[in-house]
Coordinates of N, CA and C in Angstrom, one line a residue:
M1 N 22.4 -2.7 9.6 CA 21.2 -2.7 8.7 C 21.3 -1.3 8.1
S2 N 21.0 -1.0 7.2 CA 20.8 0.1 6.2 C 19.1 0.7 6.6
I3 N 19.1 2.1 6.6 CA 17.7 2.8 6.6 C 16.9 2.3 5.6
L4 N 17.6 1.7 4.5 CA 16.1 1.4 3.7 C 15.8 -0.2 4.2
Q5 N 16.7 -0.7 4.2 CA 16.1 -1.9 5.1 C 15.2 -1.9 6.2
K6 N 15.5 -0.9 7.2 CA 14.5 -0.8 8.2 C 13.5 0.1 7.7
I7 N 13.2 0.5 6.8 CA 12.0 0.9 5.9 C 11.1 0.2 5.5
A8 N 11.8 -0.8 5.0 CA 11.2 -2.1 4.6 C 10.7 -3.0 5.6
I9 N 11.5 -3.1 6.6 CA 10.8 -3.8 7.7 C 9.4 -3.1 8.2
F10 N 9.6 -1.6 8.1 CA 8.3 -1.2 8.5 C 7.5 -1.0 7.5
Y11 N 7.7 -1.2 6.4 CA 6.8 -1.7 5.5 C 5.6 -2.8 5.8
F12 N 7.0 -3.7 6.4 CA 6.1 -5.3 6.5 C 5.3 -5.2 7.7
V13 N 5.5 -4.6 8.8 CA 4.8 -4.3 10.2 C 3.5 -3.8 9.5
A14 N 3.4 -2.3 8.9 CA 2.4 -1.6 8.1 C 1.3 -2.8 7.5
L15 N 2.1 -3.6 6.7 CA 1.1 -4.3 5.8 C 0.2 -5.4 6.1
M16 N 1.3 -5.8 7.2 CA 0.5 -6.8 8.4 C -0.7 -6.2 9.1
I17 N -0.3 -5.0 9.3 CA -1.8 -4.5 10.0 C -2.7 -3.9 9.2
A18 N -2.2 -3.7 7.7 CA -3.1 -3.4 7.0 C -4.0 -5.0 6.7
A19 N -3.3 -6.2 6.7 CA -4.1 -7.1 6.4 C -4.6 -8.1 7.8
S20 N -4.7 -7.3 8.7 CA -5.5 -7.9 10.2 C -6.3 -7.0 10.5
I21 N -6.9 -5.6 9.6 CA -7.8 -4.8 10.1 C -9.5 -5.8 10.2
N22 N -9.3 -6.5 9.4 CA -11.1 -6.8 9.2 C -11.2 -7.9 10.2
Y23 N -10.1 -8.7 11.0 CA -9.8 -9.3 11.9 C -9.8 -8.5 13.5
I24 N -9.9 -7.8 13.8 CA -9.5 -6.8 14.6 C -11.2 -6.3 15.5
P25 N -12.0 -6.7 16.1 CA -13.0 -6.4 16.8 C -13.0 -5.0 16.6
G26 N -14.4 -4.3 16.4 CA -14.4 -2.8 16.4 C -13.9 -2.2 15.2
L27 N -12.9 -2.2 14.3 CA -12.5 -1.5 13.7 C -13.5 -1.6 12.0
T28 N -14.0 -2.5 12.0 CA -15.2 -2.7 10.9 C -16.5 -2.6 11.3
D29 N -17.8 -1.5 10.5 CA -18.7 -1.4 10.6 C -19.9 -2.5 10.4
E30 N -21.3 -2.5 10.6 CA -22.3 -3.5 10.4 C -22.2 -3.8 8.9
N31 N -21.4 -2.7 8.2 CA -21.5 -3.0 6.5 C -20.2 -3.8 6.3
G32 N -19.2 -3.6 7.0 CA -18.1 -4.6 6.6 C -17.2 -3.5 6.6
L33 N -17.2 -1.9 6.3 CA -16.4 -1.0 5.6 C -15.3 -0.6 7.2
A34 N -14.1 -0.9 6.6 CA -13.1 -0.9 7.8 C -13.1 0.9 8.0
F35 N -13.6 1.0 9.4 CA -13.1 2.7 9.8 C -14.4 3.7 9.2
G36 N -15.5 2.5 8.9 CA -16.6 3.1 8.2 C -16.3 3.9 6.9
I37 N -15.0 3.5 6.0 CA -14.5 4.3 4.8 C -14.7 3.4 4.1
F38 N -13.9 2.2 3.8 CA -13.3 1.4 2.9 C -14.0 -0.1 3.1
A39 N -13.8 -0.7 2.2 CA -13.8 -2.3 2.6 C -12.7 -3.3 2.0
L40 N -12.4 -4.1 2.8 CA -11.3 -5.0 2.3 C -11.8 -6.5 2.6
D41 N -11.4 -7.4 1.2 CA -11.5 -8.4 1.1 C -10.4 -9.4 1.3
F42 N -10.8 -10.7 0.9 CA -10.0 -11.6 0.9 C -8.8 -11.6 -0.2
Y43 N -8.9 -11.0 -1.0 CA -7.7 -10.2 -2.4 C -7.0 -9.4 -1.9
D44 N -7.7 -8.7 -1.2 CA -7.1 -7.4 -0.9 C -6.0 -7.9 0.4
D45 N -6.7 -8.5 1.4 CA -5.7 -9.1 2.4 C -4.7 -10.3 2.1
A46 N -4.6 -11.1 1.2 CA -3.8 -11.4 0.2 C -3.2 -10.9 -0.1
L47 N -3.1 -9.8 -1.0 CA -2.2 -8.9 -1.3 C -1.5 -8.2 -0.2
H48 N -2.0 -7.8 0.5 CA -1.5 -6.8 1.8 C -0.4 -8.1 2.4
V49 N -0.7 -9.4 2.6 CA 0.2 -10.2 3.3 C 1.3 -10.6 2.3
A50 N 1.0 -10.9 0.7 CA 2.2 -11.0 0.0 C 3.3 -9.8 -0.1
S51 N 2.6 -8.7 -0.1 CA 3.8 -7.3 0.1 C 4.4 -7.3 1.1
A52 N 3.6 -7.7 2.1 CA 4.7 -7.6 3.7 C 5.5 -8.8 3.2
L53 N 5.6 -9.6 3.3 CA 6.4 -10.9 3.0 C 7.3 -10.1 1.9
W54 N 7.2 -9.7 0.9 CA 8.0 -9.1 -0.3 C 8.8 -8.1 0.6
A55 N 8.5 -7.2 1.4 CA 9.0 -6.2 2.0 C 9.7 -6.8 3.4
L56 N 9.4 -7.9 3.7 CA 10.4 -8.7 4.9 C 11.7 -8.9 4.1
V57 N 11.5 -10.1 3.3 CA 12.6 -10.6 2.6 C 13.8 -9.4 2.0
A58 N 13.1 -8.3 1.8 CA 13.9 -7.6 0.8 C 14.7 -6.6 1.8
G59 N 13.9 -6.5 3.5 CA 14.4 -5.6 4.3 C 15.6 -6.7 4.9
L60 N 15.6 -7.8 4.8 CA 16.3 -8.9 5.4 C 17.5 -8.9 4.7
M61 N 17.1 -9.3 3.4 CA 18.3 -9.9 2.4 C 19.7 -8.7 2.2
S62 N 19.1 -7.3 1.7 CA 20.2 -6.3 1.7 C 19.7 -4.9 1.4
R63 N 20.6 -3.8 1.3 CA 20.1 -2.9 1.2 C 19.8 -2.6 -0.2
N64 N 20.2 -3.1 -1.3 CA 19.4 -3.3 -2.6 C 18.5 -3.7 -2.8
A65 N 18.3 -4.9 -2.2 CA 16.9 -5.8 -2.3 C 16.0 -5.0 -2.0
A66 N 16.2 -4.1 -0.6 CA 15.1 -3.1 0.0 C 15.1 -1.9 -0.9
R67 N 15.5 -1.3 -1.5 CA 15.4 -0.3 -2.4 C 14.8 -0.8 -3.8
M68 N 15.0 -1.8 -4.1 CA 13.9 -2.4 -5.4 C 12.6 -2.9 -5.1
F69 N 13.0 -3.0 -3.6 CA 11.0 -3.4 -2.8 C 10.1 -1.8 -2.9
L70 N 11.1 -0.7 -2.7 CA 10.6 0.6 -2.1 C 10.5 0.9 -3.5
I71 N 11.1 1.0 -4.8 CA 10.7 1.8 -5.7 C 9.5 1.1 -6.1
L72 N 9.8 -0.5 -6.4 CA 8.3 -1.1 -7.3 C 7.3 -0.7 -6.6
F73 N 7.3 -1.4 -5.2 CA 6.1 -1.2 -4.4 C 5.5 -0.3 -4.4
G74 N 6.8 1.0 -4.1 CA 5.8 2.3 -4.0 C 5.1 2.8 -5.3
A75 N 5.7 2.5 -6.4 CA 5.1 3.0 -7.9 C 4.2 2.6 -7.9
A76 N 3.4 0.8 -7.4 CA 2.7 0.4 -7.8 C 1.1 0.4 -7.1
Y77 N 2.0 1.0 -5.7 CA 0.9 1.3 -4.8 C 0.7 2.6 -4.7
L78 N 1.3 3.5 -5.4 CA 1.3 5.0 -5.7 C -0.3 5.3 -6.6
G79 N 0.6 4.3 -7.7 CA -0.4 4.3 -9.0 C -1.8 3.5 -8.4
D80 N -2.0 2.9 -7.7 CA -3.1 2.3 -7.2 C -3.9 3.3 -6.6
G81 N -3.7 3.7 -5.8 CA -3.9 5.1 -5.0 C -4.7 6.1 -5.7
I82 N -3.8 6.7 -6.7 CA -4.3 7.6 -8.2 C -5.3 7.1 -8.7
F83 N -5.1 5.7 -9.1 CA -6.7 5.1 -10.0 C -7.7 5.1 -9.0
G84 N -7.4 4.8 -7.8 CA -8.5 4.8 -6.9 C -8.9 5.9 -6.8
F85 N -8.2 7.0 -6.4 CA -9.2 8.5 -6.2 C -9.9 9.2 -7.3
F86 N -9.2 8.5 -8.7 CA -9.9 9.1 -10.0 C -10.9 8.3 -10.4
T87 N -10.9 7.0 -10.0 CA -12.3 5.9 -10.2 C -13.2 5.4 -9.4
G88 N -12.6 5.3 -8.0 CA -13.2 4.6 -7.4 C -12.5 3.2 -7.1
Y89 N -11.9 2.7 -7.7 CA -11.4 1.3 -7.6 C -10.0 1.3 -8.0
G90 N -9.5 0.5 -7.7 CA -7.7 0.3 -8.3 C -7.4 -0.5 -8.8
F91 N -6.1 -1.1 -8.9 CA -5.8 -1.9 -10.3 C -5.3 -2.9 -9.7
L92 N -4.8 -3.2 -8.4 CA -3.9 -3.8 -7.7 C -4.6 -5.5 -7.5
D93 N -6.1 -4.8 -7.3 CA -6.8 -6.3 -6.8 C -7.8 -6.0 -7.8
M94 N -7.6 -5.6 -9.3 CA -8.3 -5.8 -10.6 C -9.5 -4.8 -10.6
G95 N -10.1 -4.1 -9.3 CA -10.9 -3.5 -8.9 C -11.7 -2.5 -10.2
I96 N -10.4 -2.3 -11.1 CA -10.9 -0.8 -12.5 C -11.4 -2.0 -13.5
F97 N -10.8 -3.2 -13.5 CA -10.9 -4.1 -14.5 C -12.8 -5.0 -14.4
T98 N -12.8 -5.2 -13.2 CA -14.4 -5.8 -12.7 C -15.2 -4.8 -12.6
N99 N -15.0 -3.6 -12.3 CA -16.5 -2.8 -12.0 C -16.0 -1.2 -13.1
A100 N -17.2 -0.4 -12.8 CA -17.6 0.3 -13.9 C -16.9 1.6 -12.8
S101 N -16.5 2.6 -13.8 CA -15.8 4.0 -12.8 C -16.7 4.9 -12.2
L102 N -16.3 4.7 -11.1 CA -17.1 5.7 -10.4 C -16.8 7.3 -10.4
G103 N -15.9 7.6 -11.5 CA -15.7 9.0 -11.7 C -15.0 9.8 -10.6
M104 N -14.3 10.7 -11.0 CA -13.7 11.7 -9.8 C -14.7 12.2 -9.1
D105 N -13.9 12.1 -7.8 CA -14.5 12.7 -6.4 C -14.2 13.4 -5.9
L106 N -14.4 14.3 -5.1 CA -13.7 15.2 -4.4 C -14.1 14.5 -3.1
S107 N -15.1 13.9 -2.7 CA -15.4 13.6 -0.9 C -14.4 13.2 -0.1
L108 N -14.9 13.8 1.1 CA -13.7 13.2 2.2 C -13.7 11.7 2.4
G109 N -14.4 10.9 2.1 CA -14.4 9.3 2.0 C -13.6 9.0 0.8
R110 N -13.8 9.7 0.2 CA -12.7 8.9 -1.5 C -11.6 9.3 -1.1
I111 N -11.1 10.4 -0.6 CA -9.9 11.0 0.1 C -9.1 9.6 1.0
L112 N -10.1 9.9 2.2 CA -9.4 8.8 3.2 C -9.2 7.4 2.6
A113 N -10.3 6.8 1.8 CA -10.2 5.4 1.2 C -8.6 5.2 0.4
N114 N -7.9 6.3 0.1 CA -7.3 6.2 -0.7 C -5.6 6.8 0.0
L115 N -5.9 7.3 0.6 CA -5.1 8.3 1.5 C -3.6 7.3 2.2
P116 N -4.1 6.4 2.6 CA -2.9 5.1 2.7 C -2.1 5.0 1.9
H117 N -2.9 4.5 0.7 CA -2.0 4.0 -0.8 C -1.4 5.1 -1.3
L118 N -1.7 6.2 -1.3 CA -0.5 7.5 -1.6 C 0.1 7.6 -0.8
A119 N -0.2 7.8 0.2 CA 1.2 8.5 1.4 C 1.8 7.0 1.5
L120 N 1.6 5.8 1.8 CA 2.5 4.6 1.6 C 3.3 4.4 0.8
G121 N 2.6 4.8 -0.4 CA 3.0 4.3 -1.8 C 4.2 5.8 -2.4
G122 N 3.7 6.6 -2.1 CA 4.3 8.1 -2.2 C 5.9 7.8 -1.4
F123 N 5.5 7.6 0.2 CA 7.2 7.7 0.6 C 7.7 6.7 0.4
A124 N 7.1 5.4 -0.1 CA 8.1 4.3 -0.5 C 9.1 4.5 -1.9
L125 N 8.3 5.3 -2.5 CA 8.9 5.6 -3.9 C 9.9 6.5 -3.7
Y126 N 9.4 7.6 -3.1 CA 10.7 8.6 -2.2 C 11.8 7.9 -1.7
A127 N 11.9 7.1 -0.7 CA 12.7 6.7 -0.2 C 13.7 5.8 -1.0
G128 N 12.9 5.0 -1.8 CA 13.7 3.9 -2.9 C 14.4 5.1 -3.5
L129 N 14.1 6.2 -4.3 CA 14.8 6.8 -5.2 C 15.6 8.0 -4.5
F130 N 15.4 8.5 -3.3 CA 16.5 9.5 -2.7 C 17.1 9.3 -1.4
I131 N 17.0 8.2 -0.8 CA 17.6 7.9 0.3 C 18.5 6.9 0.3
E132 N 19.6 7.4 1.0 CA 21.0 6.6 0.5 C 21.5 6.5 -0.6
R133 N 21.4 7.6 -1.3 CA 21.7 7.6 -2.9 C 22.9 7.6 -2.9
R134 N 23.4 6.3 -3.3 CA 24.9 6.7 -3.7 C 25.5 6.8 -5.4
A135 N 26.6 7.2 -5.7 CA 26.8 7.5 -7.0 C 27.3 6.8 -7.4

């Protein structure tokens, strides 16, 4: 199994954890905010599970499938984090289409709410583009 396949399997685990956050007692507050920072709904959970299954299939299939997953998923997830940082909503859950922009906000809450998408998306894109490159 290549390093890219192992990274894709890691994304399967990470995304399944993200999908389960709402269902682990103590991780959400009285307002339904995970870690007191952001809310996850059914659509977010479904998107995380679908992405996790994509990561699992790609990781088990081949190095090239894992690379394609990492590039496409990384670009989409990183872009979602960037939109979330600048508008308060992402595009993967259609939030930017159903909510008015909250505008740019450099608050700790906004940064922490988008950090998972920025970090995971950025690393996935980096891994897909630069790890195990072949001529």
